[in-house]
PDB file of C-alpha atoms in Angstrom:
ATOM      1  CA  MET C1117     -15.690 -12.378   6.251  1.00 59.00           C
ATOM      2  CA  SER C1118     -13.888  -9.259   6.617  1.00 75.00           C
ATOM      3  CA  TYR C1119     -10.186  -9.195   5.854  1.00 94.00           C
ATOM      4  CA  ILE C1120      -7.334  -6.431   7.084  1.00 97.00           C
ATOM      5  CA  VAL C1121      -5.487  -4.975   3.824  1.00 98.00           C
ATOM      6  CA  TYR C1122      -2.731  -3.063   3.952  1.00 98.00           C
ATOM      7  CA  VAL C1123      -2.671  -0.242   1.692  1.00 98.00           C
ATOM      8  CA  ASP C1124       0.538   1.539   0.215  1.00 97.00           C
ATOM      9  CA  THR C1125       1.237   4.758  -1.842  1.00 96.00           C
ATOM     10  CA  SER C1126       1.346   2.909  -5.152  1.00 95.00           C
ATOM     11  CA  ALA C1127      -1.823   2.122  -4.641  1.00 96.00           C
ATOM     12  CA  LEU C1128      -3.742   5.549  -2.820  1.00 97.00           C
ATOM     13  CA  GLY C1129      -1.471   7.632  -5.514  1.00 97.00           C
ATOM     14  CA  ALA C1130      -3.619   5.780  -8.162  1.00 96.00           C
ATOM     15  CA  LEU C1131      -6.587   7.751  -6.935  1.00 96.00           C
ATOM     16  CA  LEU C1132      -4.801  11.003  -6.636  1.00 97.00           C
ATOM     17  CA  ILE C1133      -3.005  10.793 -10.266  1.00 96.00           C
ATOM     18  CA  GLU C1134      -4.878   9.038 -13.201  1.00 94.00           C
ATOM     19  CA  GLN C1135      -3.315   5.889 -14.094  1.00 93.00           C
ATOM     20  CA  PRO C1136      -4.636   2.863 -16.321  1.00 93.00           C
ATOM     21  CA  GLU C1137      -5.924   0.998 -13.156  1.00 94.00           C
ATOM     22  CA  SER C1138      -7.359   3.882 -11.010  1.00 95.00           C
ATOM     23  CA  THR C1139     -10.985   3.380 -12.512  1.00 96.00           C
ATOM     24  CA  VAL C1140     -10.505  -0.077 -11.866  1.00 96.00           C
ATOM     25  CA  LEU C1141      -9.161   0.385  -8.432  1.00 96.00           C
ATOM     26  CA  ALA C1142     -11.693   2.980  -7.377  1.00 96.00           C
ATOM     27  CA  ASP C1143     -14.963   0.417  -8.093  1.00 96.00           C
ATOM     28  CA  TRP C1144     -12.514  -1.965  -5.833  1.00 96.00           C
ATOM     29  CA  LEU C1145     -12.400   0.128  -2.760  1.00 96.00           C
ATOM     30  CA  ASP C1146     -16.447   1.077  -3.178  1.00 95.00           C
ATOM     31  CA  HIS C1147     -17.024  -2.763  -3.031  1.00 95.00           C
ATOM     32  CA  THR C1148     -14.936  -3.885  -0.779  1.00 94.00           C
ATOM     33  CA  ALA C1149     -15.802  -5.226   2.888  1.00 94.00           C
ATOM     34  CA  SER C1150     -11.972  -5.174   3.588  1.00 95.00           C
ATOM     35  CA  ALA C1151     -10.483  -3.022   6.855  1.00 97.00           C
ATOM     36  CA  LEU C1152      -8.260  -0.738   5.446  1.00 98.00           C
ATOM     37  CA  VAL C1153      -5.255  -0.088   7.659  1.00 98.00           C
ATOM     38  CA  SER C1154      -1.671   1.264   6.682  1.00 98.00           C
ATOM     39  CA  CYS C1155       1.050   3.486   8.674  1.00 97.00           C
ATOM     40  CA  ASP C1156       1.227   6.972   8.957  1.00 95.00           C
ATOM     41  CA  LEU C1157       3.858   7.262   6.645  1.00 97.00           C
ATOM     42  CA  LEU C1158       0.979   6.989   3.410  1.00 98.00           C
ATOM     43  CA  GLU C1159       0.362   9.916   4.611  1.00 98.00           C
ATOM     44  CA  THR C1160       3.296  11.686   4.308  1.00 97.00           C
ATOM     45  CA  GLU C1161       4.153  10.016   0.921  1.00 97.00           C
ATOM     46  CA  LEU C1162       0.811  10.935  -0.163  1.00 98.00           C
ATOM     47  CA  ARG C1163       0.813  14.169   0.859  1.00 98.00           C
ATOM     48  CA  ARG C1164       4.635  14.660  -0.665  1.00 98.00           C
ATOM     49  CA  LEU C1165       2.646  13.395  -3.721  1.00 97.00           C
ATOM     50  CA  ALA C1166       0.281  15.904  -3.769  1.00 98.00           C
ATOM     51  CA  VAL C1167       2.805  18.748  -3.283  1.00 98.00           C
ATOM     52  CA  ARG C1168       4.826  17.383  -5.921  1.00 97.00           C
ATOM     53  CA  GLU C1169       1.794  16.912  -8.746  1.00 97.00           C
ATOM     54  CA  GLY C1170       0.175  20.634  -7.221  1.00 97.00           C
ATOM     55  CA  LEU C1171      -2.810  18.976  -6.101  1.00 97.00           C
ATOM     56  CA  ASP C1172      -5.232  19.929  -3.405  1.00 97.00           C
ATOM     57  CA  GLN C1173      -4.320  18.487   0.057  1.00 98.00           C
ATOM     58  CA  GLY C1174      -7.943  18.318   0.456  1.00 98.00           C
ATOM     59  CA  ASP C1175      -8.056  14.926  -1.710  1.00 97.00           C
ATOM     60  CA  VAL C1176      -5.697  13.697  -0.208  1.00 98.00           C
ATOM     61  CA  THR C1177      -7.059  14.061   3.160  1.00 98.00           C
ATOM     62  CA  ARG C1178     -10.649  12.639   1.602  1.00 96.00           C
ATOM     63  CA  VAL C1179      -8.336   9.502   0.352  1.00 96.00           C
ATOM     64  CA  LEU C1180      -7.128   9.021   3.566  1.00 97.00           C
ATOM     65  CA  ASP C1181     -10.372   8.917   5.272  1.00 95.00           C
ATOM     66  CA  GLY C1182     -11.180   5.001   4.596  1.00 91.00           C
ATOM     67  CA  VAL C1183      -7.939   4.158   5.811  1.00 97.00           C
ATOM     68  CA  ALA C1184      -7.220   3.368   9.409  1.00 97.00           C
ATOM     69  CA  LEU C1185      -3.411   4.837   9.816  1.00 97.00           C
ATOM     70  CA  ALA C1186      -1.342   3.336  13.081  1.00 96.00           C
ATOM     71  CA  ALA C1187       1.987   5.459  14.090  1.00 95.00           C
ATOM     72  CA  LEU C1188       5.286   4.101  13.369  1.00 93.00           C
ATOM     73  CA  ASP C1189       7.509   2.921  16.465  1.00 95.00           C
ATOM     74  CA  ARG C1190      11.090   2.533  17.072  1.00 96.00           C
ATOM     75  CA  ALA C1191      10.466  -1.148  17.162  1.00 97.00           C
ATOM     76  CA  LEU C1192       8.865  -1.211  13.616  1.00 96.00           C
ATOM     77  CA  TYR C1193      11.991   0.820  12.039  1.00 97.00           C
ATOM     78  CA  ARG C1194      14.378  -1.515  13.271  1.00 97.00           C
ATOM     79  CA  SER C1195      12.798  -4.667  12.454  1.00 97.00           C
ATOM     80  CA  ALA C1196      12.186  -3.136   8.873  1.00 97.00           C
ATOM     81  CA  GLY C1197      15.545  -3.050   9.031  1.00 97.00           C
ATOM     82  CA  PHE C1198      16.175  -6.833   9.359  1.00 97.00           C
ATOM     83  CA  LEU C1199      13.666  -7.829   7.006  1.00 97.00           C
ATOM     84  CA  PRO C1200      15.561  -9.902   4.786  1.00 96.00           C
ATOM     85  CA  MET C1201      14.882  -9.048   1.322  1.00 96.00           C
ATOM     86  CA  ALA C1202      17.527  -7.283  -0.102  1.00 96.00           C
ATOM     87  CA  TYR C1203      15.460  -6.113  -3.405  1.00 95.00           C
ATOM     88  CA  LEU C1204      13.436  -3.868  -0.706  1.00 96.00           C
ATOM     89  CA  ARG C1205      13.643  -0.400  -0.768  1.00 96.00           C
ATOM     90  CA  THR C1206      13.954   0.860   2.973  1.00 96.00           C
ATOM     91  CA  LEU C1207      10.040   2.538   2.411  1.00 96.00           C
ATOM     92  CA  ASP C1208       8.937  -0.629   1.307  1.00 97.00           C
ATOM     93  CA  ALA C1209      10.408  -2.660   4.084  1.00 97.00           C
ATOM     94  CA  LEU C1210       8.376  -0.185   6.254  1.00 97.00           C
ATOM     95  CA  HIS C1211       5.224  -0.713   4.611  1.00 98.00           C
ATOM     96  CA  LEU C1212       5.913  -4.275   4.912  1.00 98.00           C
ATOM     97  CA  GLU C1213       6.935  -4.332   8.651  1.00 97.00           C
ATOM     98  CA  ALA C1214       4.237  -2.642   9.166  1.00 98.00           C
ATOM     99  CA  ALA C1215       1.741  -4.629   7.442  1.00 98.00           C
ATOM    100  CA  LEU C1216       3.224  -7.560   9.620  1.00 97.00           C
ATOM    101  CA  ARG C1217       2.541  -5.845  12.587  1.00 96.00           C
ATOM    102  CA  MET C1218      -1.352  -4.702  11.507  1.00 96.00           C
ATOM    103  CA  ASP C1219      -2.048  -8.548  11.308  1.00 96.00           C
ATOM    104  CA  ALA C1220      -2.789  -7.913   7.498  1.00 97.00           C
ATOM    105  CA  ASP C1221      -4.277 -10.448   5.163  1.00 97.00           C
ATOM    106  CA  ALA C1222      -3.296  -8.952   2.129  1.00 97.00           C
ATOM    107  CA  MET C1223      -1.627  -6.076   0.270  1.00 98.00           C
ATOM    108  CA  LEU C1224      -2.936  -3.659  -1.725  1.00 98.00           C
ATOM    109  CA  THR C1225      -0.421  -2.826  -3.961  1.00 97.00           C
ATOM    110  CA  TYR C1226       0.933  -2.045  -7.547  1.00 96.00           C
ATOM    111  CA  ASP C1227       4.342  -1.705  -6.342  1.00 96.00           C
ATOM    112  CA  HIS C1228       6.098  -4.906  -7.598  1.00 95.00           C
ATOM    113  CA  ARG C1229       9.193  -5.172  -5.455  1.00 96.00           C
ATOM    114  CA  LEU C1230       6.955  -4.948  -2.707  1.00 97.00           C
ATOM    115  CA  GLY C1231       3.841  -7.254  -4.135  1.00 97.00           C
ATOM    116  CA  GLU C1232       6.803  -9.797  -3.905  1.00 97.00           C
ATOM    117  CA  ALA C1233       8.164  -9.886  -0.306  1.00 97.00           C
ATOM    118  CA  ALA C1234       4.929  -9.166   0.789  1.00 97.00           C
ATOM    119  CA  ARG C1235       3.892 -12.774  -1.173  1.00 97.00           C
ATOM    120  CA  SER C1236       7.279 -14.440   0.323  1.00 96.00           C
ATOM    121  CA  ILE C1237       5.708 -13.705   4.182  1.00 95.00           C
ATOM    122  CA  GLY C1238       1.949 -15.055   2.706  1.00 96.00           C
ATOM    123  CA  LEU C1239       0.114 -12.288   2.153  1.00 97.00           C
ATOM    124  CA  ALA C1240      -2.257 -12.034  -0.480  1.00 97.00           C
ATOM    125  CA  VAL C1241      -1.548  -9.645  -2.797  1.00 97.00           C
ATOM    126  CA  ILE C1242      -3.891  -7.383  -4.636  1.00 96.00           C
ATOM    127  CA  SER C1243      -3.896  -5.380  -7.712  1.00 96.00           C
ATOM    128  CA  PRO C1244      -7.137  -4.484  -9.172  1.00 95.00           C
ATOM    129  CA  GLY C1245      -6.699  -3.698 -13.187  1.00 90.00           C
ATOM    130  CA  PHE C1246      -3.111  -4.449 -12.968  1.00 80.00           C
ATOM    131  CA  THR C1247      -2.155  -6.224 -16.181  1.00 62.00           C
ATOM    132  CA  SER C1248       1.463  -8.172 -15.880  1.00 52.00           C
ATOM    133  CA  ALA C1249       2.496 -10.458 -18.529  1.00 37.00           C
ATOM    134  CA  ASP C1250       3.032 -13.280 -15.946  1.00 36.00           C
ATOM    135  CA  PRO C1251      -0.390 -13.975 -14.393  1.00 33.00           C
ATOM    136  CA  ALA C1252       1.058 -14.902 -11.247  1.00 36.00           C
ATOM    137  CA  GLU C1253       2.120 -11.390 -10.424  1.00 38.00           C
ATOM    138  CA  THR C1254      -1.641 -10.511  -9.864  1.00 36.00           C
ATOM    139  CA  ALA C1255      -4.205 -11.608  -7.105  1.00 39.00           C
ATOM    140  CA  ASP C1256      -7.330  -9.564  -7.530  1.00 37.00           C
ATOM    141  CA  HIS C1257      -9.016 -11.012  -3.890  1.00 36.00           C
ATOM    142  CA  GLY C1258     -11.767  -9.162  -2.962  1.00 36.00           C
TER     143      GLY C1258
END
């Protein structure tokens, strides 16, 4: 069974900049049968990361190749503004609302606040290779 997995910048950024979970994440991505989706905010964030870190934009393009990107519309921005999680930052609220609109089953993220918000609305949270003091904070579904 194939799931729809919404990917955020904290996850795919780990493919551009070496993180402790980068190798496990790359392996998970190589073996998942899930459809990977996100919104065009992901591309902007990854390209800005590349500019800040002096990385090749071609690497960003290759990372994005396996992800279906959806355009954000005005209604999504408005709905994201009304999400009830007070701890959720603006760009994370946009990602969460986009995941809802794309009927995602899970969120691939290493962002603690976004993961908590995703769980609160019933999404599974996937964080391959992430280690936490609280095992309930990580679910390596796949």
